[in-house]
């Protein structure tokens, strides 16, 4: 339908037929809402089909589109149709926006780039709907077909390029949707180990994206046999300039398959100690107890020395040292130290806290308290601080002194005094 046909249909529309179309449209929307709410009553809130409020999922605009289009075809037999035709284009745009937005938001929940792509698709979808309503879409597409860009000896129209981008984006988003659905519905129930689930999810997503990209290239007319030359060039590039990047990707899959380190393990890498929060295909995230996060390339985890503090025993020892006076009762001090540690809920009872008289320091008796926790990811300095406060209160209550640091100065000789007054001043 071009612009002249649109104006002609607009002139043929009567007020009575408009109200009939509006009533039919309202009925279609209510039926679509009712069906979506009925089928989505037991669905999770993060479902792409139903969303959090039923109407923000994909199923509602899709049902509304199908019902409205059927109503448009049936009504067009008896009278000119305009409102339902406009509604169909609006619902088509809404389906496209919901599909891309929900999938990208589900796959990349915290990505700013995904939000930008979502807004761009929304603007393009609504602009396309407006152009189609007023009959200007075909002339615009014809103008885009006339604009040709030269690539060597081959000329490609701008419309072909845009169709290729749209086809590739659609196929890739469908591949992401399938991989995310497989991960949520199948892998979470079939694979209990988080690391194995991660490697399976990454492998499935990479495979589906590769297949989707090949289908998209084939759809826009790209000869796939020419990709063999590109593959050879890419192999040479990986062998020289991108070997570190390729090594990190391969190391990521090796780590996930071998499970030498897993998500949730506490490790020490190059002096940085923390808990592994995520294993990406290129790098691993390690978060320390103070909130600092380190990005460690996967190749470093394969080729360098890594201490896995959680591999054999998840009990972590934390020591604290205190010095008391030489006249203190050793057994009483040990009892106060162990009681202060045992009173903390995070401290383990097995093994129990233990205090040792470590050395005879110049200031007094030096004791070391050793206690164990099972959740170092919640912090170690905080529990050590709480125990030190309890030790200080216990020692003060028992009257046990903590000596101040002292220094003794020995004077072997003094200069000769010239007078008794000078000697007195000295």
Tab-separated table of C-alpha atoms in Angstrom:
chain	number	residue	atom	x	y	z
A	1	UNK	CA	0.000	0.000	0.000
A	2	UNK	CA	1.482	3.326	-1.130
A	3	UNK	CA	0.632	6.815	0.115
A	4	UNK	CA	-2.102	7.399	-2.511
A	5	UNK	CA	-3.813	4.138	-1.600
A	6	UNK	CA	-3.604	5.137	2.062
A	7	UNK	CA	-5.312	8.466	1.419
A	8	UNK	CA	-7.925	6.731	-0.748
A	9	UNK	CA	-8.761	4.232	1.997
A	10	UNK	CA	-8.828	7.052	4.524
A	11	UNK	CA	-11.438	8.884	2.408
A	12	UNK	CA	-13.596	5.748	2.222
A	13	UNK	CA	-13.655	5.210	5.966
A	14	UNK	CA	-16.910	6.005	7.741
A	15	UNK	CA	-17.347	6.758	11.423
A	16	UNK	CA	-19.464	3.641	11.939
A	17	UNK	CA	-16.814	1.336	10.466
A	18	UNK	CA	-14.118	2.996	12.571
A	19	UNK	CA	-16.009	2.258	15.784
A	20	UNK	CA	-16.552	-1.333	14.664
A	21	UNK	CA	-12.827	-1.758	14.054
A	22	UNK	CA	-12.002	-0.186	17.422
A	23	UNK	CA	-14.394	-2.578	19.166
A	24	UNK	CA	-12.864	-5.558	17.341
A	25	UNK	CA	-9.368	-4.354	18.231
A	26	UNK	CA	-10.265	-4.021	21.914
A	27	UNK	CA	-11.723	-7.521	21.863
A	28	UNK	CA	-8.555	-8.941	20.288
A	29	UNK	CA	-6.363	-7.211	22.862
A	30	UNK	CA	-8.488	-8.465	25.776
A	31	UNK	CA	-8.456	-12.030	24.446
A	32	UNK	CA	-4.677	-11.879	23.968
A	33	UNK	CA	-4.224	-10.515	27.492
A	34	UNK	CA	-6.482	-13.186	28.981
A	35	UNK	CA	-4.709	-16.029	27.195
A	36	UNK	CA	-1.278	-14.679	28.158
A	37	UNK	CA	-2.315	-14.327	31.773
A	38	UNK	CA	-3.832	-17.834	31.808
A	39	UNK	CA	-0.782	-19.560	30.339
A	40	UNK	CA	1.683	-17.478	32.370
A	41	UNK	CA	0.138	-17.873	35.808
A	42	UNK	CA	2.717	-20.487	36.903
A	43	UNK	CA	5.668	-19.262	34.850
A	44	UNK	CA	8.832	-17.691	36.337
A	45	UNK	CA	9.088	-13.916	36.338
A	46	UNK	CA	12.202	-13.937	34.138
A	47	UNK	CA	10.429	-15.782	31.309
A	48	UNK	CA	10.913	-14.255	27.862
A	49	UNK	CA	7.412	-15.313	26.819
A	50	UNK	CA	5.495	-13.858	29.765
A	51	UNK	CA	7.746	-11.310	31.525
A	52	UNK	CA	7.037	-9.961	34.985
A	53	UNK	CA	3.583	-8.461	34.328
A	54	UNK	CA	2.300	-10.638	31.434
A	55	UNK	CA	1.961	-7.671	29.081
A	56	UNK	CA	5.726	-7.040	28.972
A	57	UNK	CA	6.484	-10.527	27.630
A	58	UNK	CA	6.633	-11.721	24.038
A	59	UNK	CA	3.450	-13.819	24.045
A	60	UNK	CA	0.982	-10.954	24.570
A	61	UNK	CA	1.919	-8.823	21.504
A	62	UNK	CA	2.344	-12.003	19.430
A	63	UNK	CA	-1.179	-13.228	20.252
A	64	UNK	CA	-2.559	-9.721	19.730
A	65	UNK	CA	-0.840	-9.609	16.309
A	66	UNK	CA	-2.261	-12.968	15.211
A	67	UNK	CA	-5.801	-12.181	16.408
A	68	UNK	CA	-5.776	-8.675	14.955
A	69	UNK	CA	-4.496	-9.869	11.597
A	70	UNK	CA	-7.201	-12.561	11.437
A	71	UNK	CA	-9.824	-9.966	12.350
A	72	UNK	CA	-8.439	-7.596	9.684
A	73	UNK	CA	-8.741	-10.246	6.991
A	74	UNK	CA	-12.272	-11.178	8.054
A	75	UNK	CA	-13.447	-7.557	8.366
A	76	UNK	CA	-11.917	-6.571	5.028
A	77	UNK	CA	-14.480	-8.747	3.235
A	78	UNK	CA	-17.354	-6.492	4.347
A	79	UNK	CA	-15.855	-2.984	4.700
A	80	UNK	CA	-12.681	-0.962	4.169
A	81	UNK	CA	-10.164	-1.561	6.966
A	82	UNK	CA	-7.819	1.063	8.364
A	83	UNK	CA	-7.642	0.853	12.170
A	84	UNK	CA	-6.918	-2.873	12.212
A	85	UNK	CA	-4.294	-2.443	9.493
A	86	UNK	CA	-2.571	0.211	11.595
A	87	UNK	CA	-2.843	-2.024	14.670
A	88	UNK	CA	-1.189	-4.908	12.800
A	89	UNK	CA	1.854	-2.777	11.960
A	90	UNK	CA	2.036	-1.538	15.560
A	91	UNK	CA	1.919	-5.092	16.928
A	92	UNK	CA	4.580	-6.231	14.426
A	93	UNK	CA	6.911	-3.519	15.710
A	94	UNK	CA	6.042	-4.372	19.305
A	95	UNK	CA	6.797	-8.082	18.733
A	96	UNK	CA	10.188	-7.224	17.218
A	97	UNK	CA	11.049	-4.868	20.079
A	98	UNK	CA	9.938	-7.315	22.780
A	99	UNK	CA	11.803	-10.198	21.169
A	100	UNK	CA	15.138	-8.409	20.868
A	101	UNK	CA	14.783	-6.584	24.186
A	102	UNK	CA	13.784	-9.604	26.280
A	103	UNK	CA	16.450	-11.907	24.819
A	104	UNK	CA	19.271	-9.368	25.112
A	105	UNK	CA	18.204	-8.409	28.635
A	106	UNK	CA	18.098	-12.060	29.657
A	107	UNK	CA	21.451	-12.994	28.118
A	108	UNK	CA	23.301	-9.759	29.018
A	109	UNK	CA	21.517	-8.429	32.121
A	110	UNK	CA	24.099	-5.775	33.033
A	111	UNK	CA	25.417	-4.778	29.603
A	112	UNK	CA	25.213	-1.135	28.544
A	113	UNK	CA	25.770	-2.163	24.926
A	114	UNK	CA	22.687	-4.399	25.071
A	115	UNK	CA	20.633	-1.424	26.273
A	116	UNK	CA	21.945	0.681	23.376
A	117	UNK	CA	21.057	-2.033	20.856
A	118	UNK	CA	17.609	-2.347	22.421
A	119	UNK	CA	16.920	1.391	22.076
A	120	UNK	CA	18.231	1.411	18.489
A	121	UNK	CA	15.964	-1.479	17.511
A	122	UNK	CA	12.999	0.253	19.154
A	123	UNK	CA	13.532	3.435	17.163
A	124	UNK	CA	13.983	1.545	13.883
A	125	UNK	CA	10.900	-0.602	14.515
A	126	UNK	CA	8.638	2.368	15.249
A	127	UNK	CA	10.007	4.355	12.299
A	128	UNK	CA	9.333	1.371	10.033
A	129	UNK	CA	5.794	1.064	11.405
A	130	UNK	CA	5.074	4.740	10.757
A	131	UNK	CA	6.445	4.511	7.212
A	132	UNK	CA	4.355	1.410	6.505
A	133	UNK	CA	1.165	2.995	7.899
A	134	UNK	CA	1.497	6.035	5.642
A	135	UNK	CA	2.535	3.960	2.623
A	136	UNK	CA	6.075	5.365	2.510
A	137	UNK	CA	7.984	2.173	3.324
A	138	UNK	CA	8.180	0.862	-0.240
A	139	UNK	CA	9.428	4.189	-1.712
A	140	UNK	CA	12.081	4.410	1.035
A	141	UNK	CA	13.217	0.845	0.344
A	142	UNK	CA	13.341	1.596	-3.374
A	143	UNK	CA	15.557	4.633	-2.700
A	144	UNK	CA	17.850	2.527	-0.494
A	145	UNK	CA	18.061	-0.005	-3.316
A	146	UNK	CA	19.315	2.717	-5.635
A	147	UNK	CA	22.169	3.675	-3.320
A	148	UNK	CA	25.095	1.409	-4.210
A	149	UNK	CA	28.380	1.020	-2.390
A	150	UNK	CA	31.372	-0.303	-4.313
A	151	UNK	CA	33.559	-3.017	-2.783
A	152	UNK	CA	36.308	-3.534	-5.318
A	153	UNK	CA	34.577	-4.528	-8.551
A	154	UNK	CA	31.366	-5.506	-6.823
A	155	UNK	CA	28.562	-3.083	-6.071
A	156	UNK	CA	26.185	-3.723	-3.178
A	157	UNK	CA	23.073	-1.679	-2.533
A	158	UNK	CA	22.462	-0.124	0.863
A	159	UNK	CA	19.200	-2.059	1.149
A	160	UNK	CA	21.075	-5.361	0.736
A	161	UNK	CA	23.526	-4.359	3.461
A	162	UNK	CA	20.694	-3.415	5.842
A	163	UNK	CA	18.877	-6.669	5.053
A	164	UNK	CA	22.074	-8.578	5.797
A	165	UNK	CA	22.548	-6.773	9.113
A	166	UNK	CA	18.946	-7.432	10.100
A	167	UNK	CA	19.102	-11.106	9.061
A	168	UNK	CA	22.390	-11.646	10.888
A	169	UNK	CA	21.089	-9.916	14.007
A	170	UNK	CA	17.864	-11.919	13.958
A	171	UNK	CA	19.644	-15.256	13.537
A	172	UNK	CA	22.220	-14.458	16.228
A	173	UNK	CA	19.562	-13.356	18.717
A	174	UNK	CA	17.621	-16.568	18.042
A	175	UNK	CA	20.841	-18.535	18.675
A	176	UNK	CA	21.377	-16.674	21.949
A	177	UNK	CA	17.783	-17.370	22.950
A	178	UNK	CA	18.128	-21.105	22.248
A	179	UNK	CA	21.423	-21.353	24.159
A	180	UNK	CA	20.004	-19.437	27.135
A	181	UNK	CA	16.909	-21.656	27.168
A	182	UNK	CA	19.042	-24.801	27.078
A	183	UNK	CA	21.141	-23.495	29.959
A	184	UNK	CA	18.115	-22.590	32.092
A	185	UNK	CA	15.814	-25.517	31.387
A	186	UNK	CA	18.256	-28.385	30.849
A	187	UNK	CA	21.761	-27.684	32.150
A	188	UNK	CA	20.689	-26.351	35.555
A	189	UNK	CA	18.816	-29.568	36.261
A	190	UNK	CA	21.066	-32.080	34.485
A	191	UNK	CA	24.494	-30.682	35.475
A	192	UNK	CA	24.997	-30.016	39.174
A	193	UNK	CA	28.605	-28.843	38.955
A	194	UNK	CA	28.753	-25.107	38.260
A	195	UNK	CA	32.026	-25.267	36.323
A	196	UNK	CA	30.826	-28.064	34.025
A	197	UNK	CA	27.574	-26.174	33.472
A	198	UNK	CA	29.612	-23.109	32.526
A	199	UNK	CA	31.756	-24.928	29.967
A	200	UNK	CA	28.711	-26.677	28.492
A	201	UNK	CA	26.865	-23.359	28.249
A	202	UNK	CA	29.827	-21.618	26.592
A	203	UNK	CA	30.330	-24.471	24.127
A	204	UNK	CA	26.645	-24.595	23.162
A	205	UNK	CA	26.480	-20.825	22.764
A	206	UNK	CA	29.631	-20.700	20.618
A	207	UNK	CA	28.360	-23.548	18.412
A	208	UNK	CA	24.910	-21.991	17.935
A	209	UNK	CA	26.378	-18.554	17.213
A	210	UNK	CA	28.688	-20.076	14.598
A	211	UNK	CA	25.811	-21.919	12.926
A	212	UNK	CA	23.643	-18.810	13.092
A	213	UNK	CA	26.361	-16.662	11.557
A	214	UNK	CA	26.818	-19.123	8.696
A	215	UNK	CA	23.059	-19.155	8.038
A	216	UNK	CA	22.961	-15.354	8.135
A	217	UNK	CA	25.841	-15.036	5.672
A	218	UNK	CA	24.216	-17.582	3.386
A	219	UNK	CA	20.897	-15.707	3.582
A	220	UNK	CA	22.434	-12.463	2.305
A	221	UNK	CA	24.182	-14.221	-0.573
A	222	UNK	CA	27.730	-14.573	0.768
A	223	UNK	CA	29.615	-17.498	-0.785
A	224	UNK	CA	30.678	-19.641	2.163
A	225	UNK	CA	33.461	-21.270	0.163
A	226	UNK	CA	35.255	-17.925	0.220
A	227	UNK	CA	35.460	-18.218	3.988
A	228	UNK	CA	38.153	-20.874	3.613
A	229	UNK	CA	40.585	-18.148	2.578
A	230	UNK	CA	39.487	-16.051	5.537
A	231	UNK	CA	39.902	-19.048	7.818
A	232	UNK	CA	43.476	-19.554	6.614
A	233	UNK	CA	44.275	-15.882	7.169
A	234	UNK	CA	42.687	-16.038	10.603
A	235	UNK	CA	44.798	-19.078	11.461
A	236	UNK	CA	47.966	-17.210	10.500
A	237	UNK	CA	46.833	-14.235	12.572
A	238	UNK	CA	46.190	-16.445	15.559
A	239	UNK	CA	49.592	-18.018	15.163
A	240	UNK	CA	51.373	-14.661	15.301
A	241	UNK	CA	49.511	-11.618	16.552
A	242	UNK	CA	46.630	-13.244	18.440
A	243	UNK	CA	48.420	-16.179	20.036
A	244	UNK	CA	48.033	-14.774	23.568
A	245	UNK	CA	44.336	-14.195	23.037
A	246	UNK	CA	43.869	-17.692	21.627
A	247	UNK	CA	45.898	-19.169	24.502
A	248	UNK	CA	43.597	-17.472	27.026
A	249	UNK	CA	40.476	-18.842	25.329
A	250	UNK	CA	41.873	-22.366	25.133
A	251	UNK	CA	43.057	-22.144	28.746
A	252	UNK	CA	39.571	-21.115	29.829
A	253	UNK	CA	38.036	-24.285	28.400
A	254	UNK	CA	40.874	-26.395	29.882
A	255	UNK	CA	40.244	-24.938	33.345
A	256	UNK	CA	36.519	-25.586	33.119
A	257	UNK	CA	37.020	-29.141	31.844
A	258	UNK	CA	39.771	-30.161	34.274
A	259	UNK	CA	38.040	-28.460	37.223
A	260	UNK	CA	41.395	-27.806	38.882
A	261	UNK	CA	39.840	-24.559	40.074
A	262	UNK	CA	36.116	-23.947	40.258
A	263	UNK	CA	33.733	-21.100	40.848
A	264	UNK	CA	33.579	-20.525	44.614
A	265	UNK	CA	37.138	-21.707	45.331
A	266	UNK	CA	39.482	-19.491	47.327
A	267	UNK	CA	42.805	-19.109	45.530
A	268	UNK	CA	46.021	-17.141	45.790
A	269	UNK	CA	47.427	-15.940	42.458
A	270	UNK	CA	50.560	-13.805	42.269
A	271	UNK	CA	50.104	-12.633	45.863
A	272	UNK	CA	46.398	-11.796	45.387
A	273	UNK	CA	44.040	-13.933	47.449
A	274	UNK	CA	40.289	-14.156	47.003
A	275	UNK	CA	37.299	-16.186	45.890
A	276	UNK	CA	36.651	-17.086	42.237
A	277	UNK	CA	33.338	-15.470	41.289
A	278	UNK	CA	33.258	-16.300	37.572
A	279	UNK	CA	35.306	-18.087	34.927
A	280	UNK	CA	35.010	-16.463	31.510
A	281	UNK	CA	36.388	-17.891	28.295
A	282	UNK	CA	39.271	-15.369	28.361
A	283	UNK	CA	39.776	-14.436	32.009
A	284	UNK	CA	38.817	-15.372	35.559
A	285	UNK	CA	37.407	-12.990	38.177
A	286	UNK	CA	38.869	-13.258	41.694
A	287	UNK	CA	37.238	-11.176	44.442
A	288	UNK	CA	39.124	-10.469	47.667
A	289	UNK	CA	37.486	-10.207	51.069
A	290	UNK	CA	37.754	-6.390	51.026
A	291	UNK	CA	35.727	-6.175	47.808
A	292	UNK	CA	38.618	-5.657	45.390
A	293	UNK	CA	38.346	-7.732	42.227
A	294	UNK	CA	41.208	-8.997	40.096
A	295	UNK	CA	40.974	-9.989	36.422
A	296	UNK	CA	43.375	-12.893	35.880
A	297	UNK	CA	44.070	-14.122	32.303
A	298	UNK	CA	43.310	-17.809	32.017
A	299	UNK	CA	46.752	-18.559	30.614
A	300	UNK	CA	48.285	-17.393	33.909
A	301	UNK	CA	46.193	-19.921	35.803
A	302	UNK	CA	47.545	-22.703	33.575
A	303	UNK	CA	51.227	-21.766	33.321
A	304	UNK	CA	51.936	-20.168	36.721
A	305	UNK	CA	51.747	-21.387	40.322
A	306	UNK	CA	48.253	-21.073	41.804
A	307	UNK	CA	47.365	-21.968	45.389
A	308	UNK	CA	43.881	-23.440	45.631
A	309	UNK	CA	43.006	-22.917	49.276
A	310	UNK	CA	39.708	-24.766	48.910
A	311	UNK	CA	40.824	-27.845	47.000
A	312	UNK	CA	41.430	-30.165	49.984
A	313	UNK	CA	40.100	-28.391	53.072
A	314	UNK	CA	37.739	-25.454	53.276
A	315	UNK	CA	38.821	-24.614	56.858
A	316	UNK	CA	40.874	-21.417	57.042
A	317	UNK	CA	43.244	-20.652	59.895
A	318	UNK	CA	43.505	-17.070	61.167
A	319	UNK	CA	46.140	-16.187	63.804
A	320	UNK	CA	46.271	-13.219	66.137
A	321	UNK	CA	49.108	-12.266	68.509
A	322	UNK	CA	49.120	-10.461	71.874
A	323	UNK	CA	51.748	-9.691	74.512
A	324	UNK	CA	50.999	-9.656	78.294
A	325	UNK	CA	53.130	-8.990	81.336
A	326	UNK	CA	55.578	-11.550	82.734
A	327	UNK	CA	53.622	-11.788	85.997
A	328	UNK	CA	50.472	-13.028	84.188
A	329	UNK	CA	48.980	-16.491	84.723
A	330	UNK	CA	49.691	-18.405	81.499
A	331	UNK	CA	46.740	-20.807	81.830
A	332	UNK	CA	44.337	-17.936	82.544
A	333	UNK	CA	45.541	-15.982	79.518
A	334	UNK	CA	45.119	-19.047	77.287
A	335	UNK	CA	41.592	-19.595	78.587
A	336	UNK	CA	40.625	-15.945	77.914
A	337	UNK	CA	42.003	-16.092	74.376
A	338	UNK	CA	40.218	-19.345	73.508
A	339	UNK	CA	36.940	-18.150	75.051
A	340	UNK	CA	37.048	-14.898	73.047
A	341	UNK	CA	37.436	-16.854	69.804
A	342	UNK	CA	34.849	-19.521	70.645
A	343	UNK	CA	32.231	-16.835	71.366
A	344	UNK	CA	32.215	-15.737	67.706
A	345	UNK	CA	29.563	-17.594	65.644
A	346	UNK	CA	31.757	-17.833	62.539
A	347	UNK	CA	34.585	-19.588	64.386
A	348	UNK	CA	34.521	-23.377	64.018
A	349	UNK	CA	34.287	-25.679	67.008
A	350	UNK	CA	36.220	-28.413	65.192
A	351	UNK	CA	39.086	-27.718	65.227
A	352	UNK	CA	38.662	-25.684	68.382
A	353	UNK	CA	40.540	-22.413	68.976
A	354	UNK	CA	43.930	-22.928	70.606
A	355	UNK	CA	46.397	-20.503	72.216
A	356	UNK	CA	50.146	-20.996	72.520
A	357	UNK	CA	52.867	-19.212	74.446
A	358	UNK	CA	54.993	-18.402	71.455
A	359	UNK	CA	58.026	-16.582	72.835
A	360	UNK	CA	59.480	-14.464	75.632
A	361	UNK	CA	59.446	-11.016	74.104
A	362	UNK	CA	61.287	-8.027	75.606
A	363	UNK	CA	57.957	-6.453	76.612
A	364	UNK	CA	56.382	-9.644	78.047
A	365	UNK	CA	54.910	-13.032	77.211
A	366	UNK	CA	53.881	-13.337	73.550
A	367	UNK	CA	50.805	-15.503	72.909
A	368	UNK	CA	49.391	-16.598	69.550
A	369	UNK	CA	45.724	-17.519	69.156
A	370	UNK	CA	44.782	-19.779	66.226
A	371	UNK	CA	41.161	-20.218	65.148
A	372	UNK	CA	39.448	-21.531	62.008
A	373	UNK	CA	36.566	-20.314	59.862
A	374	UNK	CA	34.776	-21.896	56.868
A	375	UNK	CA	33.592	-18.733	55.107
A	376	UNK	CA	36.613	-16.538	54.323
A	377	UNK	CA	34.669	-14.921	51.483
A	378	UNK	CA	32.703	-13.016	54.149
A	379	UNK	CA	35.902	-11.403	55.383
A	380	UNK	CA	38.693	-12.269	57.787
A	381	UNK	CA	39.705	-8.910	59.219
A	382	UNK	CA	36.213	-8.364	60.609
A	383	UNK	CA	36.198	-11.594	62.639
A	384	UNK	CA	39.802	-11.011	63.774
A	385	UNK	CA	38.846	-7.508	64.927
A	386	UNK	CA	35.846	-8.801	66.894
A	387	UNK	CA	38.010	-11.414	68.622
A	388	UNK	CA	40.711	-8.841	69.455
A	389	UNK	CA	38.090	-6.604	71.062
A	390	UNK	CA	36.801	-9.553	73.120
A	391	UNK	CA	40.381	-10.444	74.157
A	392	UNK	CA	41.063	-6.888	75.287
A	393	UNK	CA	37.875	-6.780	77.374
A	394	UNK	CA	38.611	-10.193	78.897
A	395	UNK	CA	42.179	-9.258	79.881
A	396	UNK	CA	41.072	-5.964	81.420
A	397	UNK	CA	38.320	-7.716	83.373
A	398	UNK	CA	40.827	-10.268	84.714
A	399	UNK	CA	43.300	-7.507	85.653
A	400	UNK	CA	45.967	-8.762	83.276
A	401	UNK	CA	48.147	-5.906	82.049
A	402	UNK	CA	49.272	-5.412	78.499
A	403	UNK	CA	52.707	-3.768	78.799
A	404	UNK	CA	53.542	-0.661	76.853
A	405	UNK	CA	56.579	-0.830	74.554
A	406	UNK	CA	59.699	0.147	76.581
A	407	UNK	CA	63.249	1.018	75.618
A	408	UNK	CA	66.218	0.974	78.057
A	409	UNK	CA	69.039	3.470	77.512
A	410	UNK	CA	72.424	2.544	78.976
A	411	UNK	CA	74.869	5.485	79.513
A	412	UNK	CA	78.446	4.290	79.945
A	413	UNK	CA	80.112	7.648	80.614
A	414	UNK	CA	79.327	11.330	81.081
A	415	UNK	CA	81.517	14.335	80.270
A	416	UNK	CA	83.450	15.751	83.214
A	417	UNK	CA	81.458	18.349	85.222
A	418	UNK	CA	83.187	21.708	85.736
A	419	UNK	CA	81.330	22.470	88.918
A	420	UNK	CA	78.881	21.024	91.391
A	421	UNK	CA	76.142	23.115	89.808
A	422	UNK	CA	76.924	21.727	86.391
A	423	UNK	CA	76.993	18.218	87.813
A	424	UNK	CA	73.632	18.832	89.439
A	425	UNK	CA	72.170	20.019	86.195
A	426	UNK	CA	73.509	16.892	84.527
